[in-house]
PDB file of C-alpha atoms in Angstrom:
ATOM      1  CA  LEU O  11      46.263 -58.832  96.633  1.00 90.00           C
ATOM      2  CA  VAL O  12      44.350 -56.656  94.393  1.00 93.00           C
ATOM      3  CA  LEU O  13      46.637 -55.609  91.346  1.00 93.00           C
ATOM      4  CA  GLY O  14      44.286 -54.842  88.553  1.00 95.00           C
ATOM      5  CA  ASP O  15      41.491 -51.747  87.949  1.00 96.00           C
ATOM      6  CA  ILE O  16      38.755 -53.526  90.302  1.00 94.00           C
ATOM      7  CA  GLN O  17      36.069 -51.731  87.661  1.00 96.00           C
ATOM      8  CA  GLU O  18      37.034 -54.408  85.536  1.00 94.00           C
ATOM      9  CA  LEU O  19      35.481 -56.721  87.697  1.00 93.00           C
ATOM     10  CA  PHE O  20      32.842 -55.299  88.871  1.00 93.00           C
ATOM     11  CA  ASP O  21      31.818 -54.707  84.506  1.00 95.00           C
ATOM     12  CA  THR O  22      31.851 -58.503  84.848  1.00 95.00           C
ATOM     13  CA  TRP O  23      28.917 -59.927  82.107  1.00 95.00           C
ATOM     14  CA  ILE O  24      26.536 -61.694  83.970  1.00 96.00           C
ATOM     15  CA  ALA O  25      24.400 -63.955  81.774  1.00 96.00           C
ATOM     16  CA  PRO O  26      20.227 -63.455  82.116  1.00 94.00           C
ATOM     17  CA  GLY O  27      19.375 -66.797  84.499  1.00 93.00           C
ATOM     18  CA  HIS O  28      22.552 -66.436  86.201  1.00 95.00           C
ATOM     19  CA  LEU O  29      23.234 -64.804  90.101  1.00 95.00           C
ATOM     20  CA  ALA O  30      26.996 -64.262  89.879  1.00 96.00           C
ATOM     21  CA  ALA O  31      30.403 -65.227  88.178  1.00 97.00           C
ATOM     22  CA  PHE O  32      32.725 -67.354  89.564  1.00 94.00           C
ATOM     23  CA  ASP O  33      35.946 -68.721  88.393  1.00 89.00           C
ATOM     24  CA  ASN O  34      35.565 -72.082  86.913  1.00 83.00           C
ATOM     25  CA  ASN O  35      37.704 -74.648  88.912  1.00 75.00           C
ATOM     26  CA  CYS O  36      38.386 -76.987  85.408  1.00 76.00           C
ATOM     27  CA  ASN O  37      39.971 -73.727  83.703  1.00 70.00           C
ATOM     28  CA  LYS O  38      41.447 -76.142  81.001  1.00 69.00           C
ATOM     29  CA  ASP O  39      44.261 -73.331  80.180  1.00 68.00           C
ATOM     30  CA  VAL O  40      45.278 -72.601  83.651  1.00 67.00           C
ATOM     31  CA  VAL O  41      45.106 -76.511  84.742  1.00 66.00           C
ATOM     32  CA  GLU O  42      47.023 -77.983  82.052  1.00 66.00           C
ATOM     33  CA  ARG O  43      49.550 -75.260  81.830  1.00 64.00           C
ATOM     34  CA  PHE O  44      50.247 -74.782  85.940  1.00 61.00           C
ATOM     35  CA  LYS O  45      48.907 -78.465  87.008  1.00 63.00           C
ATOM     36  CA  VAL O  46      46.078 -77.018  89.096  1.00 62.00           C
ATOM     37  CA  TYR O  47      43.841 -80.055  90.358  1.00 63.00           C
ATOM     38  CA  PRO O  48      40.499 -79.314  89.345  1.00 65.00           C
ATOM     39  CA  THR O  49      37.868 -79.934  91.757  1.00 78.00           C
ATOM     40  CA  SER O  50      34.709 -81.660  90.894  1.00 83.00           C
ATOM     41  CA  TYR O  51      31.563 -81.639  92.984  1.00 89.00           C
ATOM     42  CA  LYS O  52      32.507 -85.191  94.514  1.00 87.00           C
ATOM     43  CA  SER O  53      35.315 -83.369  96.148  1.00 84.00           C
ATOM     44  CA  TYR O  54      32.892 -81.464  98.164  1.00 88.00           C
ATOM     45  CA  PHE O  55      29.720 -84.137  98.592  1.00 91.00           C
ATOM     46  CA  ASN O  56      28.458 -87.050 100.040  1.00 90.00           C
ATOM     47  CA  TYR O  57      27.525 -88.786  97.201  1.00 92.00           C
ATOM     48  CA  SER O  58      26.237 -91.494  99.341  1.00 92.00           C
ATOM     49  CA  HIS O  59      23.393 -89.214 100.795  1.00 94.00           C
ATOM     50  CA  PRO O  60      20.463 -89.576  99.086  1.00 96.00           C
ATOM     51  CA  ILE O  61      19.099 -85.760  99.115  1.00 96.00           C
ATOM     52  CA  ILE O  62      22.678 -85.407  96.901  1.00 95.00           C
ATOM     53  CA  ARG O  63      21.963 -88.065  94.952  1.00 95.00           C
ATOM     54  CA  LYS O  64      18.491 -87.078  94.538  1.00 96.00           C
ATOM     55  CA  LEU O  65      19.708 -83.576  93.339  1.00 96.00           C
ATOM     56  CA  GLY O  66      20.709 -85.115  90.176  1.00 96.00           C
ATOM     57  CA  ILE O  67      23.842 -83.191  89.391  1.00 96.00           C
ATOM     58  CA  PRO O  68      27.009 -85.565  88.225  1.00 95.00           C
ATOM     59  CA  PRO O  69      29.659 -86.184  90.654  1.00 91.00           C
ATOM     60  CA  LEU O  70      32.422 -84.989  87.790  1.00 88.00           C
ATOM     61  CA  THR O  71      30.818 -81.729  87.303  1.00 91.00           C
ATOM     62  CA  CYS O  72      33.170 -79.006  87.637  1.00 88.00           C
ATOM     63  CA  GLY O  73      32.949 -76.767  90.684  1.00 87.00           C
ATOM     64  CA  PHE O  74      33.916 -73.269  90.901  1.00 89.00           C
ATOM     65  CA  ASN O  75      35.533 -71.558  93.716  1.00 86.00           C
ATOM     66  CA  ALA O  76      33.998 -68.667  95.773  1.00 88.00           C
ATOM     67  CA  GLY O  77      36.851 -67.108  96.858  1.00 87.00           C
ATOM     68  CA  VAL O  78      36.170 -64.037  94.695  1.00 91.00           C
ATOM     69  CA  TYR O  79      32.725 -63.321  93.046  1.00 94.00           C
ATOM     70  CA  VAL O  80      30.825 -60.802  91.497  1.00 96.00           C
ATOM     71  CA  THR O  81      27.332 -60.575  91.779  1.00 96.00           C
ATOM     72  CA  ASN O  82      24.040 -58.888  91.128  1.00 91.00           C
ATOM     73  CA  ILE O  83      22.683 -57.968  94.198  1.00 94.00           C
ATOM     74  CA  TYR O  84      19.253 -57.407  92.958  1.00 94.00           C
ATOM     75  CA  ALA O  85      19.073 -60.860  91.499  1.00 94.00           C
ATOM     76  CA  TRP O  86      20.645 -62.086  94.964  1.00 95.00           C
ATOM     77  CA  VAL O  87      17.697 -60.986  96.844  1.00 97.00           C
ATOM     78  CA  ASN O  88      14.756 -61.939  94.217  1.00 96.00           C
ATOM     79  CA  ALA O  89      16.528 -65.602  94.304  1.00 97.00           C
ATOM     80  CA  ARG O  90      16.195 -65.234  98.478  1.00 98.00           C
ATOM     81  CA  VAL O  91      20.199 -66.350  97.724  1.00 97.00           C
ATOM     82  CA  THR O  92      20.643 -66.266 101.639  1.00 97.00           C
ATOM     83  CA  LYS O  93      17.866 -67.984 102.496  1.00 98.00           C
ATOM     84  CA  GLN O  94      19.206 -70.623 100.369  1.00 97.00           C
ATOM     85  CA  LEU O  95      22.496 -70.623 101.769  1.00 96.00           C
ATOM     86  CA  GLU O  96      21.357 -70.571 105.272  1.00 96.00           C
ATOM     87  CA  TYR O  97      18.694 -74.199 104.139  1.00 97.00           C
ATOM     88  CA  TRP O  98      21.923 -76.139 103.012  1.00 95.00           C
ATOM     89  CA  THR O  99      23.820 -75.041 105.999  1.00 92.00           C
ATOM     90  CA  ARG O 100      21.066 -76.005 108.652  1.00 93.00           C
ATOM     91  CA  LEU O 101      20.364 -79.323 106.551  1.00 94.00           C
ATOM     92  CA  ASN O 102      24.488 -80.133 106.602  1.00 92.00           C
ATOM     93  CA  GLN O 103      24.166 -79.636 110.258  1.00 90.00           C
ATOM     94  CA  LYS O 104      21.935 -82.421 110.777  1.00 92.00           C
ATOM     95  CA  GLU O 105      22.393 -84.748 107.668  1.00 89.00           C
ATOM     96  CA  ILE O 106      26.257 -83.989 107.056  1.00 88.00           C
ATOM     97  CA  LEU O 107      25.621 -83.486 103.096  1.00 91.00           C
ATOM     98  CA  TYR O 108      29.245 -82.103 103.190  1.00 88.00           C
ATOM     99  CA  GLY O 109      31.984 -82.600 105.404  1.00 70.00           C
ATOM    100  CA  VAL O 110      33.511 -79.099 107.463  1.00 55.00           C
ATOM    101  CA  ASN O 111      37.063 -80.304 107.354  1.00 51.00           C
ATOM    102  CA  SER O 112      37.710 -81.289 103.997  1.00 53.00           C
ATOM    103  CA  ALA O 113      39.209 -78.410 101.646  1.00 51.00           C
ATOM    104  CA  SER O 114      35.880 -77.002 100.875  1.00 55.00           C
ATOM    105  CA  GLY O 115      35.633 -75.565 103.963  1.00 65.00           C
ATOM    106  CA  VAL O 116      31.891 -74.518 105.618  1.00 75.00           C
ATOM    107  CA  THR O 117      30.938 -71.824 102.445  1.00 85.00           C
ATOM    108  CA  GLN O 118      32.040 -73.495  99.405  1.00 88.00           C
ATOM    109  CA  PRO O 119      29.694 -76.358  99.202  1.00 93.00           C
ATOM    110  CA  PRO O 120      26.609 -74.504 100.138  1.00 95.00           C
ATOM    111  CA  MET O 121      27.474 -71.613  97.351  1.00 95.00           C
ATOM    112  CA  LEU O 122      28.290 -75.018  94.861  1.00 95.00           C
ATOM    113  CA  LEU O 123      24.471 -76.415  95.451  1.00 96.00           C
ATOM    114  CA  VAL O 124      22.662 -72.661  95.412  1.00 97.00           C
ATOM    115  CA  PHE O 125      24.706 -71.537  91.885  1.00 96.00           C
ATOM    116  CA  HIS O 126      24.648 -74.445  90.128  1.00 96.00           C
ATOM    117  CA  ASN O 127      23.840 -73.703  86.353  1.00 94.00           C
ATOM    118  CA  ARG O 128      23.250 -70.240  87.423  1.00 95.00           C
ATOM    119  CA  TYR O 129      26.325 -68.691  87.275  1.00 95.00           C
ATOM    120  CA  SER O 130      28.822 -66.826  84.517  1.00 95.00           C
ATOM    121  CA  ALA O 131      32.521 -67.130  84.464  1.00 92.00           C
ATOM    122  CA  ILE O 132      35.229 -64.712  85.674  1.00 93.00           C
ATOM    123  CA  ASP O 133      38.360 -64.342  84.246  1.00 90.00           C
ATOM    124  CA  SER O 134      41.021 -66.553  85.953  1.00 88.00           C
ATOM    125  CA  LEU O 135      43.572 -63.862  86.012  1.00 92.00           C
ATOM    126  CA  TRP O 136      41.127 -62.367  88.918  1.00 94.00           C
ATOM    127  CA  HIS O 137      41.180 -65.214  91.229  1.00 89.00           C
ATOM    128  CA  VAL O 138      44.580 -66.379  90.949  1.00 87.00           C
ATOM    129  CA  ARG O 139      44.448 -68.892  93.997  1.00 83.00           C
ATOM    130  CA  HIS O 140      46.195 -71.814  95.724  1.00 80.00           C
ATOM    131  CA  LEU O 141      48.661 -69.466  96.505  1.00 81.00           C
ATOM    132  CA  GLY O 142      48.737 -70.629  99.817  1.00 78.00           C
ATOM    133  CA  GLY O 143      49.402 -73.918  99.086  1.00 74.00           C
ATOM    134  CA  ARG O 144      51.891 -76.195  97.092  1.00 70.00           C
ATOM    135  CA  GLN O 145      49.457 -76.311  93.903  1.00 67.00           C
ATOM    136  CA  GLY O 146      50.261 -72.473  93.911  1.00 70.00           C
ATOM    137  CA  LEU O 147      54.416 -73.269  93.269  1.00 71.00           C
ATOM    138  CA  HIS O 148      53.497 -74.219  89.823  1.00 77.00           C
ATOM    139  CA  TYR O 149      52.858 -70.746  88.651  1.00 81.00           C
ATOM    140  CA  ASP O 150      55.361 -68.642  86.753  1.00 84.00           C
ATOM    141  CA  GLU O 151      56.380 -64.813  86.455  1.00 87.00           C
ATOM    142  CA  ASP O 152      54.408 -63.979  83.646  1.00 89.00           C
ATOM    143  CA  TYR O 153      51.432 -65.353  84.725  1.00 87.00           C
ATOM    144  CA  LEU O 154      51.789 -64.106  88.020  1.00 89.00           C
ATOM    145  CA  GLN O 155      52.609 -60.791  86.677  1.00 91.00           C
ATOM    146  CA  ARG O 156      49.247 -60.814  84.773  1.00 93.00           C
ATOM    147  CA  ALA O 157      46.894 -61.625  87.766  1.00 92.00           C
ATOM    148  CA  ARG O 158      44.499 -58.936  88.960  1.00 95.00           C
ATOM    149  CA  LEU O 159      44.022 -60.647  92.258  1.00 93.00           C
ATOM    150  CA  LEU O 160      45.822 -63.160  94.197  1.00 90.00           C
ATOM    151  CA  HIS O 161      44.374 -65.511  97.011  1.00 87.00           C
ATOM    152  CA  TRP O 162      46.089 -67.093  99.092  1.00 82.00           C
ATOM    153  CA  ASN O 163      44.070 -69.706  99.700  1.00 77.00           C
ATOM    154  CA  GLY O 164      45.567 -72.390 101.801  1.00 74.00           C
ATOM    155  CA  ASN O 165      47.559 -73.450 105.055  1.00 76.00           C
ATOM    156  CA  TYR O 166      50.686 -70.827 104.296  1.00 76.00           C
ATOM    157  CA  LYS O 167      49.925 -67.115 104.025  1.00 76.00           C
ATOM    158  CA  PRO O 168      52.898 -65.043 103.758  1.00 76.00           C
ATOM    159  CA  TRP O 169      51.881 -63.358 107.129  1.00 72.00           C
ATOM    160  CA  GLN O 170      51.152 -66.561 109.441  1.00 68.00           C
ATOM    161  CA  LYS O 171      53.670 -69.468 108.694  1.00 63.00           C
ATOM    162  CA  PRO O 172      57.044 -70.166 107.131  1.00 64.00           C
ATOM    163  CA  LEU O 173      57.077 -69.432 103.549  1.00 64.00           C
ATOM    164  CA  GLU O 174      58.376 -73.128 102.064  1.00 69.00           C
ATOM    165  CA  ASN O 175      55.306 -74.169 100.534  1.00 67.00           C
ATOM    166  CA  VAL O 176      54.822 -70.980  98.832  1.00 72.00           C
ATOM    167  CA  ASN O 177      55.753 -69.691  95.419  1.00 76.00           C
ATOM    168  CA  PRO O 178      58.316 -67.148  95.861  1.00 79.00           C
ATOM    169  CA  ILE O 179      57.439 -64.783  92.886  1.00 81.00           C
ATOM    170  CA  ALA O 180      53.917 -64.177  94.598  1.00 81.00           C
ATOM    171  CA  ILE O 181      55.874 -63.507  98.241  1.00 79.00           C
ATOM    172  CA  LYS O 182      57.747 -60.961  96.580  1.00 82.00           C
ATOM    173  CA  MET O 183      54.306 -58.944  95.232  1.00 84.00           C
ATOM    174  CA  TRP O 184      53.104 -59.657  98.286  1.00 81.00           C
ATOM    175  CA  GLU O 185      55.974 -58.205 100.342  1.00 82.00           C
ATOM    176  CA  LYS O 186      56.151 -55.214  97.555  1.00 86.00           C
ATOM    177  CA  TYR O 187      52.906 -54.338  98.952  1.00 84.00           C
ATOM    178  CA  TYR O 188      53.023 -55.118 102.518  1.00 82.00           C
ATOM    179  CA  VAL O 189      52.185 -52.443 105.032  1.00 83.00           C
ATOM    180  CA  PRO O 190      53.323 -52.832 108.886  1.00 82.00           C
ATOM    181  CA  ASP O 191      50.620 -53.781 110.961  1.00 81.00           C
ATOM    182  CA  PRO O 192      50.489 -50.605 113.833  1.00 89.00           C
ATOM    183  CA  THR O 193      49.863 -53.330 116.296  1.00 90.00           C
ATOM    184  CA  GLY O 194      52.672 -55.559 115.478  1.00 81.00           C
ATOM    185  CA  LYS O 195      50.560 -58.619 115.884  1.00 81.00           C
ATOM    186  CA  TYR O 196      51.549 -59.331 111.742  1.00 73.00           C
ATOM    187  CA  THR O 197      54.605 -59.437 110.390  1.00 70.00           C
ATOM    188  CA  LEU O 198      56.764 -60.466 107.559  1.00 67.00           C
ATOM    189  CA  SER O 199      57.494 -64.207 107.543  1.00 60.00           C
ATOM    190  CA  ARG O 200      60.970 -64.170 106.519  1.00 58.00           C
TER     191      ARG O 200
END
């Protein structure tokens, strides 16, 4: 749910040599204030595999969340990012460098590899995530009201499942902008 002026996100500064900007998973303010679990590379990768070890990325390196990001499309094309992502995805199908059943899904790990040390940060208010799970319960009303983008990653979506594990403040915000689905396929879960 986009609540901010998208121009602000578009204007995100990307440092020279960086290809994109993401929200850092270890944003100390958010992690400490709301007890959101920070994720490191060891959460995503099979560090017993020699290919992963050879990369030299320490397992405790903080990750980012690729649910919302800004990129310079010219830098993306010049760096052949799509080819790099495809390479890691194909290699994972043969070598099992990262799982597809973990919280990381199938797109997050290759992005972590491709953008390692080549990304800038976006303001964490542009990616308030975990709203589809228990971690999202920790956000307070003040923080959610200041949010510029709400992301329901996790198992509990306001349009899919019962809402017992979802932040009630965030649900009210979502309902405020809910437009009924003309097909009737998606309805409010309450």
